[in-house]
Amino acid sequence: MEDLLIPSRSRLISEPTDQLTPSAPLVQVEREQTIVLKNQEDILKTLRSKPDAETLIKCLKWLASTRNETAFDIRQPGPQAAQIINVLVNDIVTDYWHSWEGTSSSNGGKAHKLLLRCLTSVAGIGGILTRLRTLISDNEGPQKERKVDPNLSSELLDLLGDLLEGDDVLDGIWNGISQSSATPTQKQLVWKELIALLAAGRVLSVAAEVSNYQRASSSGTLESNWLVNGPLYSEWLGRSIRFMAFQNEQSPMRKKAATQLFSKSLTLGYTDQIIEATFIGVTAGETRDLVVLRQVMIGLSSHELKKVLYALIRVVSRKLHSIEGDQQYIGGLAALVEDLISDKDGLQEALVDWLTDLSGESTGSDINTRRGVLAALSSRLNILKEIVQKALEQFGDKLYIKHTPVLHQEVNAQVLLLAIGHVYNKDHSYLRSMVQSSLYIRAISNRLAAPSPRSQFLGMVVGTAVSELVDAEDKRMKFSMSEIDDDDGIWYRSLCKHNDVIGSLDDLKAGALRTGKGVAKATGKQPRAKKEPVVKQRPATESKIISIEEVTDSGDEDDDLPTYEKPDSDEEDSDEDATLVQRNKPTAPVYIRDLIAGLRDTENYDRHRLALQTAAGLIRRKATFGTEVSDHAEELATQLVGLSDIFKIDKFAELRLQGMIAVLIARPLKLGQWFSKTYFNGEYSMGQRASILTTLGMGARELAGYREEDAALTGASAAPENLFPSKKLPDKYHAIYDPNAAPVDALAKRLERAIIQPMAIEAADTLAGPNALKVRIFSSRMEVEKKRKKAIPNELAKIVAEGFFFPLTGLWRVQAQTRGAHNVFSTPFLLTHFLKTLSLILNASGASTLSLPALTTEFWSLLLSLRTTALSAPPVLEALLFSFLTLLEINSNNQRGLAEDHAKELLETQAWAEQVFEKIGGGSEEGDRVRMLAAGVLVRTREVVEKYQRLLLGDMVDFM
């Protein structure tokens, strides 16, 4: 038996010194033949035989070169190329990628670059994506059944990220396709395959699956990869399209290819990012960019052109922050829009829809943007008349007045007045005939008869403004109301007197330069200069010989001088090494500009912490002194909202919240609208958005006079220390795990108890027997006066509608209409916070607020629209019931008004609350809370229904 086992020739191989080569066995059979690379078959055979580092580099060099012996090009589609790519992706990457990462060897970097060159093709990208999908499907199931290394998927995703990095990658792939010997039809098929891979969302979907798998895997989390980030990927795609469009060789095939890629990329869901990256030169006022990109837009459909136009308006409005009345911005935007719609009638109609459609496309923009869009249409009288007609029809529609958010109605009134001004400049007779038409008279009449005071105000403003244009001075429409002649009324009436004209793209360039200078201010980041080593030098001193004299005691000469104790030792002087003592400690900021600079300084801990600690006090002191706060209010608010706790400062969240509230209190009307717009349109995390809602809620309560009650929640006054043992966690962890740590939640629970407790006492009192058998205790007058609170002026009531409530509800509806039900603002966390904030603002405004009927109509409509959503999310259900209860409680003194104006809403709320009370079971803390809130809503609604049954009879019959 031993004769049958003949040992083969073997030799001992030492461990490789190059990091490129993976671990190999110590004993290896010596190869009899030398590797010969003459054709692609030899390459494929060698790659499958587990080559070493040097052999792999030779193979990759042969594949990367198009001047090999057989003129084989791996980047061209074919069966042999597909087999080689399959081996590279499945075997070579698996064996070598981990040894290439972080290596400093020249072989590793060379092999990495050669591999990327070989895979930079449609087949290479498709092979990587196919391999990733296979790995994901193989790894589905329980953790113990997974047989594939979970890190392999992240390695392949890193490979794909390295392959696609660079704006010229897609252009290089197109050059390879166009230079191939395939027929035009085959070239088109290959290019469409690449578009399907990159622009149809396959890369993003696979990257998202890999990211989710890595998070769920016990092996760790996925490292940062730009392919996982949708906005970053979309920006890369937009830059790649721009690169293709600006190449010198603009053949018809290249134009068509760029158009096809651009068209498909608009379906990714990141239209704004793609447009911003593609049209970055256009938004900066570069005329040549617009000429080139218009050639790319020629092949787009009308729907795609409409998306591009809307997105470009949004991007320009967001990038070029302009002050009201900025004629350069208005003229530049008008020139851009005019150039895009000049030869496209469909885009002109799209602009009419943008201005007048109920979808609210123009609602999220500022007044300067609407003025710029209307200025672009100023030379088209027929379209301006169409805008006036549509806007006027909406303006006077009863259903529109009753059910549309006030923010929409305000935008509609602004568009109507601006369009009327343009029409009046070109055709006086048309405006005079319009004033006498039944449509105009009915619109103004319906507005004046509206139940909402704000709707009435808009009707009066429009009627007065139009009358000032067409009527003689003694025949003009006048209303004896102070609102018409205040700042808001004068501003609305001035809209129809603007004469905006079309400028040039150079005006946008000026705005871009101005915004570029303010980028650091808006983002809180400044360009960092290269650091230079700091050399500490001691001040030069002169040596001086001082004579020493003996001082003798002069007796009682100094007896009348007081004696002082020895001063305490300075902590800074306790260090043995004097070079470690920091003498240049920062001082507290005295001016707002110093405060902003300190908040931006994220490299100096002491200065940053001191600025944050003194922010609230300094803002409050400066609010009524000079114009420092008003001039830098938005800049200061932007800095505070985007602030991150990079230094782990104690009580960072409380200090930041105090600063934000202080800014809001300084300019409540202006900053209330700004915070509302920032919550919906700013690019912030969910935590930062929640802090904005907290600022609005707590700021509104402070304006209403509740600052002392809420001081402990915001950290304005330190809570007394608990001297007795308790189960409370340390402050660091208590803020994380305490469910009532959030000020809005704590206030909501306090308000909930204040509403429910009287109802519970009343119910217990009813069950205790007749009143005649009860003993009543009378308090002395002194005790009653002692408990009575002093009346505090409610500053919130004057601005609650315009500054806080309507911007929040209006922009929420805009987001719901444009983004659908599945958006970040509909998540249970933010939606719960949003509803509680609105409830706190409504409660703080008080029952005597003049705008309470309008607030009630707006809030009730919003709450009823969330009934279905709340049933599937318990936190939202609890917040919704609390909002209903707050709404009914604040209107408890006007129950007849509820029965007259909101009969349908009242009956729908009662029916839904009964359904919730019956459906939700008790026994758990969460279920008991929901049932308690539902019972409170039922008690309040039944009070009104039972008291005003006759008044509600007609509406009840319709409802049933």
Coordinates of N, CA and C in Angstrom, one line a residue, residues 758-938:
P758 N -61.0 69.1 36.1 CA -62.3 69.6 36.4 C -63.4 68.7 36.0
M759 N -63.3 68.1 34.8 CA -64.4 67.2 34.4 C -64.5 66.0 35.3
A760 N -63.4 65.5 35.8 CA -63.5 64.3 36.8 C -64.1 64.8 38.1
I761 N -63.7 66.0 38.6 CA -64.3 66.5 39.8 C -65.8 66.7 39.7
E762 N -66.2 67.2 38.5 CA -67.6 67.5 38.2 C -68.4 66.2 38.2
A763 N -67.8 65.1 37.6 CA -68.4 63.8 37.5 C -68.6 63.2 38.9
A764 N -67.5 63.3 39.7 CA -67.6 62.8 41.1 C -68.6 63.6 41.9
D765 N -68.7 64.9 41.7 CA -69.7 65.7 42.4 C -71.1 65.3 42.0
T766 N -71.3 64.9 40.8 CA -72.6 64.6 40.4 C -73.1 63.3 41.0
L767 N -72.1 62.3 41.2 CA -72.4 61.0 41.8 C -72.6 61.1 43.3
A768 N -72.1 62.2 43.9 CA -72.2 62.3 45.4 C -73.5 62.6 45.9
G769 N -74.5 63.0 45.1 CA -75.9 63.2 45.6 C -76.3 64.6 45.3
P770 N -77.5 65.0 45.7 CA -78.0 66.4 45.4 C -77.2 67.4 46.1
N771 N -77.3 68.6 45.5 CA -76.5 69.7 46.1 C -77.0 70.2 47.4
A772 N -78.3 69.9 47.7 CA -78.8 70.4 49.0 C -78.2 69.7 50.2
L773 N -77.7 68.5 49.9 CA -77.1 67.7 51.0 C -75.6 68.0 51.2
K774 N -75.0 68.8 50.4 CA -73.6 69.0 50.4 C -73.3 70.3 51.3
V775 N -72.1 70.2 51.9 CA -71.7 71.3 52.7 C -70.7 72.2 51.9
R776 N -71.0 73.4 51.8 CA -70.2 74.3 51.1 C -69.3 75.2 52.0
I777 N -68.0 75.2 51.7 CA -67.1 76.0 52.5 C -66.7 77.3 51.8
F778 N -66.9 78.4 52.5 CA -66.6 79.7 52.0 C -65.2 80.1 52.4
S779 N -64.5 80.6 51.5 CA -63.1 81.1 51.8 C -63.2 82.6 52.1
S780 N -62.2 83.0 52.9 CA -62.2 84.5 53.2 C -61.8 85.2 52.0
R781 N -62.1 86.5 52.0 CA -61.7 87.3 50.8 C -60.2 87.5 50.6
M782 N -59.5 87.5 51.7 CA -58.1 87.6 51.7 C -57.4 86.4 51.0
E783 N -58.0 85.2 51.4 CA -57.4 84.0 50.8 C -57.7 83.9 49.3
V784 N -58.9 84.4 48.9 CA -59.2 84.4 47.5 C -58.3 85.3 46.7
E785 N -58.1 86.5 47.2 CA -57.2 87.5 46.6 C -55.8 87.0 46.5
K786 N -55.4 86.3 47.5 CA -54.0 85.8 47.6 C -53.8 84.8 46.5
K787 N -54.8 83.9 46.2 CA -54.6 82.9 45.2 C -54.9 83.4 43.8
R788 N -55.5 84.6 43.6 CA -55.8 85.1 42.3 C -54.5 85.6 41.7
K789 N -54.3 85.2 40.4 CA -53.2 85.6 39.7 C -53.4 87.0 39.0
K790 N -52.3 87.7 39.0 CA -52.4 89.0 38.3 C -52.5 88.9 36.8
A791 N -53.3 89.8 36.3 CA -53.5 89.7 34.8 C -52.2 90.1 34.1
I792 N -51.9 89.3 33.1 CA -50.7 89.6 32.3 C -51.1 89.9 30.9
P793 N -50.6 90.9 30.3 CA -51.0 91.2 28.9 C -50.5 90.1 27.9
N794 N -51.4 89.6 27.1 CA -51.1 88.5 26.2 C -50.7 89.1 24.8
E795 N -49.4 89.2 24.7 CA -48.8 89.7 23.4 C -49.0 88.7 22.3
L796 N -49.2 87.5 22.6 CA -49.3 86.4 21.6 C -50.6 86.6 20.8
A797 N -51.7 87.1 21.4 CA -53.0 87.1 20.8 C -52.9 88.0 19.5
K798 N -52.1 89.0 19.5 CA -52.0 89.9 18.4 C -51.4 89.3 17.1
I799 N -50.5 88.4 17.3 CA -49.8 87.9 16.1 C -49.8 86.4 16.0
V800 N -50.7 85.7 16.8 CA -50.7 84.2 16.8 C -51.1 83.7 15.4
A801 N -52.0 84.3 14.8 CA -52.5 83.8 13.5 C -51.5 83.9 12.4
E802 N -51.0 85.2 12.2 CA -50.1 85.5 11.1 C -48.7 85.0 11.4
G803 N -48.2 85.0 12.6 CA -46.8 84.7 12.9 C -46.5 83.3 13.3
F804 N -47.5 82.6 13.8 CA -47.3 81.2 14.3 C -48.2 80.2 13.7
F805 N -49.5 80.3 13.8 CA -50.4 79.2 13.5 C -50.6 79.0 12.0
F806 N -50.9 80.0 11.3 CA -51.2 79.8 9.9 C -50.0 79.4 9.1
P807 N -48.8 80.0 9.3 CA -47.6 79.4 8.6 C -47.3 78.0 8.8
L808 N -47.6 77.5 10.1 CA -47.3 76.1 10.3 C -48.4 75.2 9.6
T809 N -49.7 75.5 9.8 CA -50.7 74.7 9.2 C -50.7 74.8 7.6
G810 N -50.4 76.0 7.1 CA -50.4 76.2 5.7 C -49.3 75.4 5.0
L811 N -48.1 75.5 5.6 CA -46.9 74.8 5.0 C -47.0 73.3 5.2
W812 N -47.7 72.9 6.3 CA -47.9 71.4 6.4 C -48.8 70.9 5.3
R813 N -49.8 71.6 5.0 CA -50.7 71.1 3.9 C -49.9 71.2 2.6
V814 N -49.1 72.2 2.4 CA -48.3 72.2 1.1 C -47.4 71.0 1.0
Q815 N -46.7 70.6 2.1 CA -45.9 69.4 2.1 C -46.7 68.2 1.9
A816 N -47.9 68.1 2.5 CA -48.7 66.9 2.3 C -49.2 66.7 0.9
Q817 N -49.5 67.9 0.2 CA -49.9 67.8 -1.2 C -48.8 67.5 -2.1
T818 N -47.6 68.1 -1.9 CA -46.5 67.9 -2.9 C -45.8 66.6 -2.7
R819 N -45.6 66.2 -1.4 CA -44.8 65.0 -1.1 C -45.6 63.8 -0.8
G820 N -47.0 63.9 -0.7 CA -47.8 62.8 -0.3 C -47.8 62.5 1.2
A821 N -48.5 61.4 1.5 CA -48.6 61.1 3.0 C -47.3 60.5 3.5
H822 N -46.5 59.9 2.7 CA -45.3 59.3 3.2 C -44.1 60.3 3.1
N823 N -44.0 61.3 4.0 CA -42.9 62.2 4.0 C -42.4 62.3 5.5
V824 N -41.3 63.0 5.6 CA -40.6 63.0 7.0 C -41.5 63.7 8.0
F825 N -42.4 64.6 7.5 CA -43.2 65.4 8.5 C -44.4 64.5 9.0
S826 N -44.7 63.4 8.3 CA -45.8 62.5 8.7 C -45.3 61.4 9.6
T827 N -44.0 61.3 9.9 CA -43.6 60.3 10.8 C -44.2 60.5 12.2
P828 N -44.4 59.4 12.9 CA -45.1 59.6 14.3 C -44.4 60.6 15.2
F829 N -43.1 60.6 15.2 CA -42.3 61.4 16.1 C -42.6 62.9 15.8
L830 N -42.4 63.3 14.5 CA -42.6 64.7 14.2 C -44.0 65.1 14.2
L831 N -44.9 64.2 13.7 CA -46.3 64.6 13.7 C -46.9 64.8 15.1
T832 N -46.5 63.9 16.0 CA -47.0 64.1 17.4 C -46.5 65.4 18.0
H833 N -45.2 65.7 17.7 CA -44.7 67.0 18.2 C -45.4 68.1 17.5
F834 N -45.7 68.0 16.3 CA -46.3 69.1 15.5 C -47.7 69.4 16.1
L835 N -48.5 68.3 16.3 CA -49.9 68.5 16.8 C -49.9 69.1 18.3
K836 N -49.0 68.6 19.1 CA -48.9 69.2 20.5 C -48.4 70.6 20.5
T837 N -47.5 71.0 19.5 CA -47.1 72.4 19.5 C -48.2 73.3 19.0
L838 N -49.0 72.9 18.0 CA -50.2 73.7 17.6 C -51.2 73.8 18.8
S839 N -51.4 72.7 19.5 CA -52.3 72.8 20.7 C -51.8 73.8 21.7
L840 N -50.6 73.7 22.0 CA -50.0 74.7 23.0 C -50.1 76.1 22.6
I841 N -49.9 76.3 21.3 CA -50.0 77.7 20.8 C -51.4 78.2 20.8
L842 N -52.4 77.3 20.5 CA -53.8 77.7 20.5 C -54.2 77.9 21.9
N843 N -53.8 77.1 22.9 CA -54.2 77.3 24.3 C -53.6 78.6 24.8
A844 N -52.3 78.9 24.5 CA -51.7 80.1 25.0 C -52.3 81.4 24.4
S845 N -52.9 81.3 23.2 CA -53.5 82.5 22.6 C -54.7 83.0 23.4
G846 N -55.4 82.1 24.1 CA -56.5 82.5 25.0 C -57.8 82.5 24.3
A847 N -58.9 82.4 25.1 CA -60.2 82.4 24.5 C -60.7 83.7 24.0
S848 N -60.0 84.8 24.3 CA -60.4 86.1 23.9 C -59.7 86.6 22.6
T849 N -58.9 85.7 22.0 CA -58.2 86.1 20.8 C -59.2 86.4 19.7
L850 N -59.0 87.5 19.0 CA -59.9 87.9 17.9 C -59.9 86.9 16.8
S851 N -58.7 86.3 16.5 CA -58.6 85.4 15.4 C -59.0 84.0 15.8
L852 N -59.6 83.8 17.0 CA -59.9 82.4 17.4 C -60.8 81.7 16.4
P853 N -61.9 82.3 15.9 CA -62.7 81.6 14.9 C -61.9 81.0 13.7
A854 N -61.0 81.9 13.2 CA -60.2 81.4 12.1 C -59.3 80.3 12.5
L855 N -58.7 80.4 13.7 CA -57.8 79.4 14.1 C -58.6 78.1 14.4
T856 N -59.8 78.2 14.9 CA -60.6 77.0 15.1 C -60.9 76.3 13.8
T857 N -61.3 77.1 12.8 CA -61.6 76.5 11.5 C -60.4 75.8 10.9
E858 N -59.3 76.4 10.9 CA -58.1 75.9 10.3 C -57.6 74.6 11.1
F859 N -57.6 74.7 12.4 CA -57.1 73.5 13.2 C -58.0 72.3 13.1
W860 N -59.3 72.6 13.1 CA -60.3 71.5 13.1 C -60.2 70.8 11.8
S861 N -60.1 71.5 10.7 CA -60.0 70.9 9.4 C -58.7 70.0 9.3
L862 N -57.6 70.5 9.9 CA -56.4 69.7 9.8 C -56.5 68.5 10.7
L863 N -57.1 68.6 11.9 CA -57.3 67.4 12.7 C -58.1 66.3 12.1
L864 N -59.2 66.7 11.5 CA -60.1 65.7 10.9 C -59.4 65.0 9.7
S865 N -58.5 65.6 9.1 CA -57.8 65.0 8.0 C -56.8 63.9 8.4
L866 N -56.5 63.9 9.7 CA -55.5 63.0 10.3 C -56.2 61.8 11.0
R867 N -57.5 61.6 10.9 CA -58.1 60.6 11.7 C -57.6 59.2 11.2
T868 N -57.5 58.9 10.0 CA -57.1 57.6 9.5 C -55.7 57.4 9.8
T869 N -54.8 58.3 9.7 CA -53.4 58.2 10.0 C -53.2 57.9 11.5
A870 N -54.0 58.5 12.4 CA -53.8 58.3 13.8 C -54.2 56.9 14.3
L871 N -55.1 56.2 13.6 CA -55.5 54.9 14.1 C -54.4 53.9 14.0
S872 N -53.4 54.1 13.1 CA -52.3 53.2 12.9 C -51.1 53.6 13.7
A873 N -51.1 54.7 14.4 CA -49.9 55.1 15.2 C -50.4 55.6 16.5
P874 N -50.2 54.8 17.6 CA -50.7 55.2 18.9 C -50.2 56.6 19.4
P875 N -48.9 57.0 19.2 CA -48.5 58.3 19.7 C -49.3 59.4 18.9
V876 N -49.5 59.2 17.6 CA -50.3 60.2 16.9 C -51.7 60.3 17.4
L877 N -52.3 59.1 17.7 CA -53.7 59.0 18.1 C -53.8 59.8 19.5
E878 N -52.9 59.6 20.4 CA -52.9 60.3 21.6 C -52.8 61.8 21.4
A879 N -51.9 62.3 20.6 CA -51.7 63.7 20.3 C -52.9 64.3 19.6
L880 N -53.6 63.5 18.7 CA -54.7 64.0 18.0 C -55.9 64.2 19.0
L881 N -56.1 63.2 19.9 CA -57.2 63.4 20.8 C -56.9 64.6 21.8
F882 N -55.7 64.7 22.2 CA -55.3 65.9 23.0 C -55.6 67.2 22.3
S883 N -55.3 67.2 21.0 CA -55.6 68.4 20.2 C -57.1 68.7 20.1
F884 N -57.9 67.7 19.9 CA -59.3 67.9 19.8 C -59.8 68.4 21.2
L885 N -59.3 67.9 22.3 CA -59.7 68.3 23.6 C -59.3 69.7 23.9
T886 N -58.1 70.1 23.4 CA -57.7 71.5 23.6 C -58.5 72.5 22.8
L887 N -58.9 72.1 21.6 CA -59.7 72.9 20.7 C -61.1 73.1 21.3
L888 N -61.7 72.1 21.8 CA -63.0 72.2 22.4 C -63.0 73.0 23.7
E889 N -61.9 72.8 24.5 CA -61.7 73.5 25.7 C -61.6 75.0 25.5
I890 N -60.8 75.4 24.6 CA -60.5 76.8 24.3 C -61.8 77.5 23.8
N891 N -62.7 76.8 23.2 CA -64.0 77.3 22.7 C -65.1 77.0 23.6
S892 N -64.9 76.6 24.9 CA -66.0 76.2 25.8 C -66.9 77.4 26.1
N893 N -66.4 78.6 26.0 CA -67.2 79.8 26.3 C -68.0 80.2 25.1
N894 N -67.8 79.6 24.0 CA -68.6 79.9 22.7 C -69.2 78.7 22.1
Q895 N -69.9 77.9 23.0 CA -70.5 76.7 22.5 C -71.5 76.9 21.4
R896 N -72.3 78.0 21.5 CA -73.3 78.3 20.5 C -72.6 78.5 19.1
G897 N -71.4 79.2 19.2 CA -70.7 79.5 17.9 C -70.2 78.2 17.3
L898 N -69.8 77.2 18.1 CA -69.4 75.9 17.6 C -70.6 75.2 16.9
A899 N -71.8 75.3 17.6 CA -72.9 74.6 17.0 C -73.4 75.3 15.7
E900 N -73.2 76.6 15.6 CA -73.7 77.3 14.4 C -72.7 77.2 13.2
D901 N -71.4 77.4 13.5 CA -70.4 77.4 12.4 C -69.7 76.1 12.1
H902 N -69.7 75.2 13.1 CA -68.9 74.0 13.0 C -69.8 72.8 13.3
A903 N -71.0 72.7 12.9 CA -71.9 71.6 13.3 C -71.4 70.3 12.7
K904 N -71.0 70.3 11.4 CA -70.6 69.1 10.8 C -69.3 68.5 11.5
E905 N -68.3 69.4 11.7 CA -67.1 69.0 12.3 C -67.4 68.5 13.7
L906 N -68.3 69.1 14.5 CA -68.6 68.7 15.8 C -69.2 67.3 15.8
L907 N -70.1 67.0 14.9 CA -70.7 65.6 14.9 C -69.7 64.6 14.4
E908 N -68.8 64.9 13.4 CA -67.8 64.0 13.0 C -66.8 63.7 14.1
T909 N -66.5 64.7 14.9 CA -65.5 64.5 16.0 C -66.1 63.6 17.0
Q910 N -67.4 63.8 17.3 CA -68.1 63.0 18.3 C -68.2 61.5 17.9
A911 N -68.5 61.3 16.6 CA -68.6 59.9 16.1 C -67.3 59.2 16.1
W912 N -66.2 60.0 15.7 CA -64.9 59.3 15.7 C -64.4 59.1 17.1
A913 N -64.6 60.0 18.1 CA -64.2 59.7 19.4 C -64.9 58.5 20.0
E914 N -66.2 58.3 19.7 CA -66.9 57.1 20.2 C -66.3 55.9 19.6
Q915 N -65.9 55.9 18.3 CA -65.3 54.8 17.7 C -63.9 54.5 18.3
V916 N -63.2 55.5 18.7 CA -61.9 55.2 19.3 C -62.1 54.7 20.7
F917 N -63.0 55.2 21.4 CA -63.3 54.7 22.8 C -63.7 53.3 22.8
E918 N -64.5 52.9 21.9 CA -64.9 51.5 21.8 C -63.8 50.5 21.3
K919 N -63.0 51.0 20.4 CA -62.0 50.2 19.7 C -60.8 49.9 20.6
I920 N -60.3 51.0 21.3 CA -59.1 50.9 22.1 C -59.5 50.2 23.5
G921 N -58.8 49.2 23.8 CA -59.0 48.5 25.0 C -58.2 49.0 26.2
G922 N -58.7 48.9 27.4 CA -57.9 49.4 28.6 C -57.0 48.3 29.1
G923 N -56.5 48.5 30.3 CA -55.6 47.5 30.9 C -54.2 47.9 30.8
S924 N -53.8 48.7 29.9 CA -52.4 49.2 29.7 C -52.3 50.7 30.0
E925 N -51.2 51.2 30.3 CA -51.0 52.6 30.5 C -51.4 53.4 29.3
E926 N -50.9 53.0 28.1 CA -51.1 53.7 26.9 C -52.6 53.6 26.5
G927 N -53.2 52.4 26.6 CA -54.7 52.3 26.3 C -55.5 53.1 27.3
D928 N -55.2 53.2 28.5 CA -56.0 53.9 29.5 C -55.9 55.4 29.2
R929 N -54.7 55.9 28.8 CA -54.5 57.3 28.5 C -55.4 57.7 27.2
V930 N -55.3 56.8 26.2 CA -56.1 57.1 25.0 C -57.6 57.1 25.3
R931 N -58.1 56.2 26.1 CA -59.5 56.1 26.5 C -59.9 57.3 27.3
M932 N -59.0 57.8 28.2 CA -59.3 59.0 29.0 C -59.4 60.2 28.1
L933 N -58.5 60.4 27.2 CA -58.6 61.5 26.3 C -59.9 61.4 25.4
A934 N -60.2 60.2 24.9 CA -61.4 60.1 24.1 C -62.6 60.4 24.9
A935 N -62.6 59.9 26.2 CA -63.8 60.2 27.0 C -63.9 61.8 27.3
G936 N -62.8 62.4 27.4 CA -62.8 63.9 27.6 C -63.4 64.6 26.3
V937 N -63.0 64.1 25.1 CA -63.5 64.7 23.9 C -65.0 64.4 23.8
L938 N -65.5 63.2 24.2 CA -66.9 62.9 24.2 C -67.7 63.8 25.1

